[in-house]
Coordinates of C-alpha atoms and ligand atoms in Angstrom, one line a residue:
M855 CA -22.9 94.9 16.0
T856 CA -25.9 93.1 14.5
D857 CA -29.2 94.9 14.7
Q858 CA -31.5 91.9 14.4
V859 CA -34.0 91.3 17.2
L860 CA -36.2 88.4 18.0
V861 CA -39.6 89.7 18.9
I862 CA -41.8 87.4 21.0
N863 CA -45.5 87.7 21.8
C864 CA -46.4 85.0 24.3
G865 CA -50.0 84.0 24.9
S866 CA -51.3 81.3 27.2
S867 CA -51.5 78.8 24.3
S868 CA -49.6 80.5 21.6
L869 CA -46.2 82.1 20.9
K870 CA -45.9 84.5 18.0
F871 CA -42.4 85.5 16.9
A872 CA -40.5 87.5 14.3
V873 CA -36.9 88.4 13.5
L874 CA -36.6 92.0 12.4
D875 CA -33.7 94.2 11.6
G876 CA -35.1 97.3 13.2
T877 CA -36.2 98.9 9.9
E878 CA -39.4 98.8 7.8
N879 CA -38.0 95.7 5.9
P880 CA -40.2 92.7 6.1
P881 CA -39.3 90.2 8.9
I882 CA -36.4 87.9 8.1
L883 CA -38.2 85.1 9.9
E884 CA -41.7 84.9 11.4
G885 CA -44.1 82.4 12.7
I886 CA -46.4 81.1 15.4
A887 CA -46.4 78.2 17.8
D888 CA -50.1 77.3 18.2
R889 CA -52.2 75.2 20.5
L890 CA -49.5 75.0 23.2
G891 CA -50.5 72.6 26.0
S892 CA -52.5 70.4 23.6
E893 CA -51.2 67.3 21.8
H894 CA -51.8 69.0 18.4
S895 CA -49.4 71.8 18.9
S896 CA -47.3 72.9 16.0
I897 CA -45.0 75.8 14.9
T898 CA -44.7 77.6 11.6
F899 CA -41.6 79.3 10.1
K900 CA -42.0 81.8 7.3
H901 CA -38.8 82.8 5.6
N902 CA -38.0 84.1 2.1
G903 CA -41.5 83.5 0.9
T904 CA -41.7 79.9 2.0
K905 CA -43.7 78.5 5.0
Q906 CA -42.8 75.3 6.9
E907 CA -44.9 73.7 9.7
Q908 CA -43.5 71.4 12.3
R909 CA -45.1 69.3 15.0
L910 CA -44.1 70.3 18.6
Y911 CA -43.9 67.0 20.4
D912 CA -43.0 68.7 23.7
N913 CA -46.0 71.0 23.5
D914 CA -44.9 73.8 25.9
H915 CA -43.5 77.3 25.6
R916 CA -39.9 76.0 26.2
A917 CA -40.3 73.6 23.2
A918 CA -41.5 76.6 21.0
V919 CA -38.5 78.7 22.0
A920 CA -36.1 75.7 21.5
A921 CA -37.6 75.1 18.0
I922 CA -36.9 78.8 17.1
K923 CA -33.3 78.5 18.3
K924 CA -32.9 75.2 16.4
W925 CA -34.3 76.7 13.2
I926 CA -31.9 79.6 13.4
N927 CA -28.9 77.3 14.0
E928 CA -29.9 74.9 11.2
H929 CA -30.4 77.7 8.6
P930 CA -27.1 79.6 8.4
E931 CA -28.1 80.9 4.9
A932 CA -30.8 83.0 6.7
D933 CA -27.9 84.9 8.2
I934 CA -29.6 85.5 11.5
S935 CA -27.4 86.9 14.2
L936 CA -29.4 88.3 17.1
A937 CA -28.6 91.4 19.2
G938 CA -31.4 90.8 21.6
V939 CA -35.0 89.7 22.3
G940 CA -38.0 92.0 22.7
H941 CA -41.1 90.8 24.5
R942 CA -44.5 92.2 24.1
V943 CA -46.1 92.5 27.6
V944 CA -49.8 93.3 27.9
H945 CA -50.0 94.9 31.4
G946 CA -47.3 97.0 33.0
G947 CA -49.7 98.6 35.6
E948 CA -48.4 101.8 37.1
T949 CA -44.9 100.3 37.5
F950 CA -43.8 100.6 33.8
S951 CA -44.2 103.8 31.9
Q952 CA -41.7 102.8 29.2
S953 CA -39.8 99.8 27.8
V954 CA -37.2 98.3 30.1
T955 CA -34.3 95.9 30.0
I956 CA -35.4 92.7 31.8
N957 CA -33.8 91.8 35.1
D958 CA -35.1 89.9 38.2
E959 CA -36.8 93.1 39.5
V960 CA -38.6 93.7 36.2
L961 CA -39.7 90.1 36.0
K962 CA -41.2 90.4 39.5
G963 CA -42.9 93.7 38.4
I964 CA -44.5 91.9 35.4
E965 CA -45.6 89.0 37.7
D966 CA -47.2 91.5 40.2
C967 CA -49.3 93.0 37.3
S968 CA -50.8 89.5 36.6
V969 CA -53.7 90.4 38.9
F970 CA -55.0 92.7 36.1
A971 CA -54.0 90.4 33.2
P972 CA -54.3 86.9 34.6
L973 CA -54.2 85.2 31.2
H974 CA -51.5 87.3 29.6
N975 CA -48.9 88.3 32.1
P976 CA -48.1 84.8 33.5
A977 CA -47.7 83.6 29.9
H978 CA -45.3 86.5 29.2
V979 CA -43.3 85.6 32.4
K980 CA -43.1 82.0 31.2
G981 CA -42.0 83.0 27.7
I982 CA -39.3 85.4 29.2
K983 CA -37.9 82.7 31.5
E984 CA -37.7 80.1 28.7
T985 CA -36.0 82.6 26.4
Q986 CA -33.6 83.6 29.1
A987 CA -32.8 79.9 29.7
L988 CA -32.2 79.2 26.0
F989 CA -30.8 82.6 24.7
G990 CA -29.1 83.4 28.1
D991 CA -26.3 85.5 26.6
L992 CA -28.8 87.9 24.8
P993 CA -30.2 91.1 26.4
Q994 CA -34.0 90.9 26.8
V995 CA -36.4 93.9 26.8
A996 CA -40.1 94.2 27.8
V997 CA -42.4 96.5 25.9
F998 CA -45.7 97.2 27.5
D999 CA -49.2 97.7 25.9
T1000 CA -50.2 100.0 28.8
A1001 CA -47.0 102.2 28.9
F1002 CA -48.1 104.9 26.4
H1003 CA -51.1 105.8 28.4
Q1004 CA -49.2 106.5 31.6
T1005 CA -49.4 110.2 30.6
L1006 CA -53.2 110.3 31.3
S1007 CA -54.1 112.8 34.0
A1008 CA -55.7 111.6 37.2
D1009 CA -59.1 113.1 36.2
Q1010 CA -59.0 110.7 33.2
Y1011 CA -57.5 107.6 34.6
L1012 CA -59.5 107.4 37.9
Y1013 CA -62.9 105.7 37.9
P1014 CA -65.5 107.6 40.0
I1015 CA -65.5 104.9 42.7
P1016 CA -64.2 105.2 46.3
M1017 CA -60.7 106.7 46.2
R1018 CA -59.6 104.0 48.7
L1019 CA -60.0 101.4 46.0
Y1020 CA -57.4 103.2 43.8
R1021 CA -55.1 103.8 46.8
E1022 CA -55.2 100.2 48.1
H1023 CA -55.7 98.2 44.9
H1024 CA -54.6 100.4 42.0
F1025 CA -58.0 100.1 40.3
R1026 CA -57.9 102.7 37.5
K1027 CA -57.9 103.0 33.7
Y1028 CA -54.7 101.7 32.2
G1029 CA -55.5 101.5 28.4
F1030 CA -54.0 99.2 25.9
H1031 CA -52.7 99.1 22.2
G1032 CA -50.1 101.6 23.5
T1033 CA -47.3 100.2 21.2
S1034 CA -49.6 100.6 18.2
Y1035 CA -50.5 104.2 19.2
R1036 CA -46.9 105.1 19.8
Y1037 CA -45.9 103.7 16.4
I1038 CA -48.7 105.7 14.7
S1039 CA -47.8 108.8 16.6
Q1040 CA -44.2 108.5 15.3
K1041 CA -45.5 108.0 11.8
L1042 CA -47.7 111.1 12.1
S1043 CA -44.7 113.2 13.2
E1044 CA -42.8 112.0 10.0
L1045 CA -45.8 112.8 7.8
D1046 CA -46.5 116.2 9.4
P1047 CA -43.6 118.0 11.2
A1048 CA -46.2 120.2 13.0
Y1049 CA -47.8 117.1 14.6
G1050 CA -45.6 117.6 17.7
A1051 CA -47.8 120.6 18.6
E1052 CA -51.1 119.2 17.2
N1053 CA -53.9 116.9 18.3
A1054 CA -55.0 113.6 16.9
L1055 CA -57.6 110.9 17.3
I1056 CA -56.4 107.4 16.6
A1057 CA -58.7 104.4 16.1
H1058 CA -57.0 101.0 16.4
L1059 CA -59.8 98.8 15.0
G1060 CA -59.0 95.1 14.9
N1061 CA -60.5 92.0 16.7
G1062 CA -59.6 94.1 19.8
A1063 CA -60.5 97.7 19.2
S1064 CA -59.8 101.0 21.0
V1065 CA -59.4 104.7 20.4
C1066 CA -56.9 107.2 21.8
A1067 CA -56.6 111.0 21.8
T1068 CA -53.1 112.4 21.6
C1069 CA -51.9 115.9 22.4
N1070 CA -48.3 116.8 21.4
G1071 CA -47.7 113.1 20.7
Q1072 CA -48.8 112.0 24.2
S1073 CA -51.9 110.0 25.2
V1074 CA -54.4 112.1 27.0
D1075 CA -57.4 109.7 26.9
T1076 CA -58.2 106.2 25.6
S1077 CA -61.2 103.9 25.6
M1078 CA -59.9 100.7 27.2
G1079 CA -59.8 100.5 31.0
I1080 CA -58.3 98.4 33.7
T1081 CA -58.7 95.5 31.2
P1082 CA -59.3 95.6 27.4
L1083 CA -63.0 95.0 28.0
E1084 CA -64.0 98.6 28.3
G1085 CA -64.8 101.0 25.4
L1086 CA -65.7 100.0 21.9
M1087 CA -67.7 97.0 20.8
M1088 CA -65.1 94.5 19.5
G1089 CA -64.9 91.1 17.7
T1090 CA -66.0 89.1 20.8
R1091 CA -66.0 91.8 23.6
S1092 CA -69.0 93.8 24.4
G1093 CA -67.1 97.0 25.3
S1094 CA -68.7 99.4 27.8
L1095 CA -72.1 98.7 29.2
D1096 CA -74.1 99.0 32.5
P1097 CA -72.0 97.0 35.0
S1098 CA -75.2 95.8 36.6
L1099 CA -75.7 93.6 33.6
L1100 CA -72.9 91.3 34.9
S1101 CA -74.9 90.2 37.9
F1102 CA -78.2 90.0 35.9
I1103 CA -76.5 87.6 33.4
A1104 CA -75.0 85.6 36.2
D1105 CA -78.3 85.3 38.0
A1106 CA -80.5 84.7 34.9
E1107 CA -78.1 82.0 33.5
G1108 CA -77.2 80.4 36.8
I1109 CA -73.5 81.0 36.2
T1110 CA -70.7 82.5 38.2
M1111 CA -69.6 86.2 37.9
E1112 CA -66.4 84.9 36.2
D1113 CA -68.4 83.0 33.6
A1114 CA -70.6 86.0 33.1
L1115 CA -67.5 88.0 32.5
N1116 CA -66.4 85.4 29.9
V1117 CA -69.7 86.0 28.1
L1118 CA -68.8 89.7 27.8
N1119 CA -65.2 88.9 26.8
K1120 CA -65.7 86.0 24.4
E1121 CA -69.3 85.6 23.2
S1122 CA -70.3 89.2 22.7
G1123 CA -69.4 92.0 20.3
L1124 CA -69.7 91.4 16.5
K1125 CA -70.0 87.7 17.2
G1126 CA -72.7 88.0 19.8
I1127 CA -74.9 90.3 17.8
S1128 CA -74.5 88.7 14.3
E1129 CA -74.5 85.1 15.6
I1130 CA -72.4 84.5 12.6
S1131 CA -68.8 85.5 13.3
N1132 CA -66.4 87.9 15.1
D1133 CA -64.7 88.5 11.8
C1134 CA -65.5 91.8 10.1
R1135 CA -64.7 90.5 6.6
T1136 CA -67.1 87.6 7.0
L1137 CA -69.8 90.0 8.2
E1138 CA -69.3 92.4 5.3
T1139 CA -69.8 89.5 2.9
A1140 CA -72.9 88.3 4.8
Q1141 CA -74.3 91.9 4.8
A1142 CA -73.7 92.3 1.1
Q1143 CA -75.8 89.1 0.7
G1144 CA -78.6 90.8 2.7
D1145 CA -78.0 89.4 6.1
D1146 CA -79.8 91.7 8.6
R1147 CA -77.9 90.6 11.7
A1148 CA -74.5 91.1 10.0
Q1149 CA -75.7 94.6 9.0
L1150 CA -76.9 95.4 12.6
A1151 CA -73.6 94.1 14.1
L1152 CA -71.5 96.3 11.7
D1153 CA -73.8 99.4 12.3
M1154 CA -73.4 98.9 16.1
F1155 CA -69.6 98.5 15.7
S1156 CA -69.3 101.8 13.7
S1157 CA -71.7 103.8 15.9
R1158 CA -69.8 102.8 19.1
A1159 CA -66.4 103.5 17.5
A1160 CA -67.6 107.0 16.5
K1161 CA -69.2 107.6 19.9
H1162 CA -65.9 106.8 21.7
L1163 CA -63.9 108.9 19.3
A1164 CA -66.1 111.8 20.0
S1165 CA -65.9 111.1 23.7
V1166 CA -62.1 111.1 23.9
S1167 CA -62.0 114.2 21.7
T1168 CA -63.4 116.2 24.6
N1169 CA -59.9 116.1 26.1
L1170 CA -58.5 118.0 23.0
S1171 CA -58.6 121.7 22.4
S1172 CA -58.5 121.3 18.6
L1173 CA -58.4 118.4 16.2
E1174 CA -55.9 118.1 13.3
H1175 CA -55.7 114.4 12.5
L1176 CA -57.8 111.2 12.6
V1177 CA -56.0 108.0 11.9
F1178 CA -57.5 104.5 11.2
T1179 CA -55.3 101.5 11.9
G1180 CA -55.6 97.8 12.8
G1181 CA -57.0 95.0 10.6
I1182 CA -60.4 96.7 10.2
G1183 CA -59.2 100.3 10.3
E1184 CA -56.7 99.6 7.6
N1185 CA -58.8 97.4 5.3
S1186 CA -62.5 98.3 5.6
P1187 CA -63.6 101.3 3.6
L1188 CA -67.2 100.5 4.7
I1189 CA -66.5 100.9 8.4
R1190 CA -64.2 103.9 7.9
E1191 CA -67.0 105.7 5.9
A1192 CA -69.7 104.8 8.5
I1193 CA -67.6 106.1 11.3
C1194 CA -66.6 109.3 9.5
Q1195 CA -70.2 109.9 8.5
R1196 CA -71.1 110.2 12.2
L1197 CA -68.2 112.5 13.0
Q1198 CA -69.0 115.4 10.7
T1199 CA -69.5 117.7 13.7
L1200 CA -65.8 117.3 14.5
G1201 CA -64.9 118.6 11.0
I1202 CA -64.3 115.2 9.5
K1203 CA -65.1 114.9 5.8
I1204 CA -63.6 112.2 3.6
D1205 CA -63.4 111.7 -0.1
R1206 CA -65.5 108.6 -0.7
N1207 CA -63.7 107.5 -3.8
T1208 CA -60.2 107.9 -2.2
N1209 CA -61.4 105.9 0.8
Q1210 CA -62.7 103.1 -1.4
T1211 CA -59.6 102.9 -3.5
A1212 CA -56.9 103.4 -0.9
P1213 CA -54.2 100.8 -1.6
R1214 CA -53.8 98.0 1.1
G1215 CA -50.8 98.2 3.3
E1216 CA -49.9 101.8 2.5
I1217 CA -50.3 105.1 4.1
S1218 CA -53.1 107.2 2.6
C1219 CA -54.8 110.5 3.3
I1220 CA -58.6 110.1 2.6
S1221 CA -59.9 113.5 3.8
L1222 CA -61.3 116.1 1.4
A1223 CA -58.7 118.8 0.5
D1224 CA -60.6 121.6 2.2
A1225 CA -61.5 119.6 5.4
P1226 CA -60.0 121.0 8.7
V1227 CA -59.1 117.5 9.9
K1228 CA -56.7 115.2 7.9
V1229 CA -58.0 111.6 7.9
W1230 CA -55.3 109.0 7.5
I1231 CA -55.0 105.3 7.0
I1232 CA -51.7 104.2 8.6
P1233 CA -50.8 100.5 8.8
T1234 CA -49.5 99.7 12.3
N1235 CA -46.3 97.8 13.1
E1236 CA -46.1 96.9 16.7
E1237 CA -43.3 94.3 16.1
L1238 CA -41.1 97.0 14.6
L1239 CA -41.5 99.3 17.5
I1240 CA -40.6 96.5 19.9
A1241 CA -37.5 95.7 17.9
Q1242 CA -36.5 99.4 17.8
D1243 CA -37.0 99.8 21.6
T1244 CA -34.9 96.7 22.2
L1245 CA -32.1 98.0 20.0
H1246 CA -32.3 101.4 21.7
L1247 CA -32.1 99.9 25.2
I1248 CA -29.2 97.6 24.2
N1249 CA -27.2 100.5 22.8
Q1250 CA -28.0 102.7 25.8
D1251 CA -26.9 99.9 28.2
T1252 CA -23.7 99.3 26.2
A1253 CA -22.9 103.0 26.3
T1254 CA -23.5 103.1 30.1
T1255 CA -21.3 100.1 30.7
H1256 CA -18.5 101.6 28.6
S1257 CA -18.6 105.0 30.2
A1258 CA -18.8 103.4 33.8
Ligands
AMP2786 P1 -56.4 92.5 13.7 O1 -57.0 92.0 15.1 O2 -55.8 93.9 13.8 O3 -55.6 91.5 13.0 O4 -57.7 92.6 12.8 C1 -58.6 91.6 12.5 C2 -59.9 92.1 11.9 O5 -59.6 92.8 10.7 C3 -60.9 91.0 11.6 O6 -62.1 91.3 12.0 C4 -60.8 91.0 10.0 O7 -62.0 90.5 9.5 C5 -60.6 92.4 9.7 N1 -60.2 92.6 8.3 C6 -59.0 92.2 7.8 N2 -59.0 92.5 6.4 C7 -60.3 93.0 6.2 C8 -60.9 93.5 5.0 N3 -60.3 93.4 3.8 N4 -62.2 94.0 5.1 C9 -62.8 94.1 6.3 N5 -62.2 93.6 7.5 C10 -61.0 93.1 7.4

């Protein structure tokens, strides 16, 4: 049987995709359909080192999936033969604590979680339905960003608000970036066979940023909440702040609560403070040229990341590993050093030179040889884990059918 999987990440106006063979090999095909819903929508295909772009005249999710199918059919030399489709789903609520094969009941469960992810989950449902319509004979699997954190205990996932609000509405911390944390956790167990009985802090620092504490490979605390807004300062998100600010902003600016929330989600973070960009690389360049606001934004980012790492570490009895991942975590020696500088009380000591010269895209250990905590840079690969979960569930379902 083929072990190729089409991995789909459907947003409200975009659809990212990749075809993987379930190994660390680079994707056989990858691309993105952008600006869906507008008259300028297009789709890119990257294969064998070449990139093509096509206009999407029917500018919806169905057209994007149809274009992927057409590309595969028209390029037999790419030798793509799919075993299944894996969908990234942002919110699985309390319903999904692991990846599942999609059926009508699962689709309804994903729809029901839309209340907590109103932009993402409806887009996922749309993407899944279109894929089912066009790749009907292939099994489809959903992999949830929230699932890894379903191991949190009640004292960690509950907000200190009236219990009735949890009972009646499921208002609680869910956490995100779970697929990335699970991937990193697997890598750590390959790097250190003792990891299964050890504790780690993982910092996923990208445009969205969060941290997670793991004990025996399971999530015991994380910084994001019922939505990805809680926790660290991010590219455009404020992260945690006094919730009263929401009504102050709405009143002062004469805007609705929803618009005020948009300010916290889309106009804050690195972008809001620097008034330059949400992009860490751009800010590092500006800071090097003496821009004070870029410097302030980066300082605030690092100090909040360190603060949240220290905070989730209070759920661990010891600390053996700290891992940096995500676009910033993997590529910014400056941010890594600033964060580690603030975490010396946790036993974190890095070799500045190893940190500066760590090769991009590779696993590195940057801690000092005598430090009690190993500090790692581990590139994340969420698509690979989605492909592997998809293959695993397909094989499991096939085995069950045959033994039935
Ligand atoms: P992600 O959301 O994981 O794709 O990460 C995107 C973030 O990573 C952006 O803020 C980028 O500026 C940042 N990033 C990528 N490469 C670098 C780099 N070489 N130095 C600093 N930041 C980087």
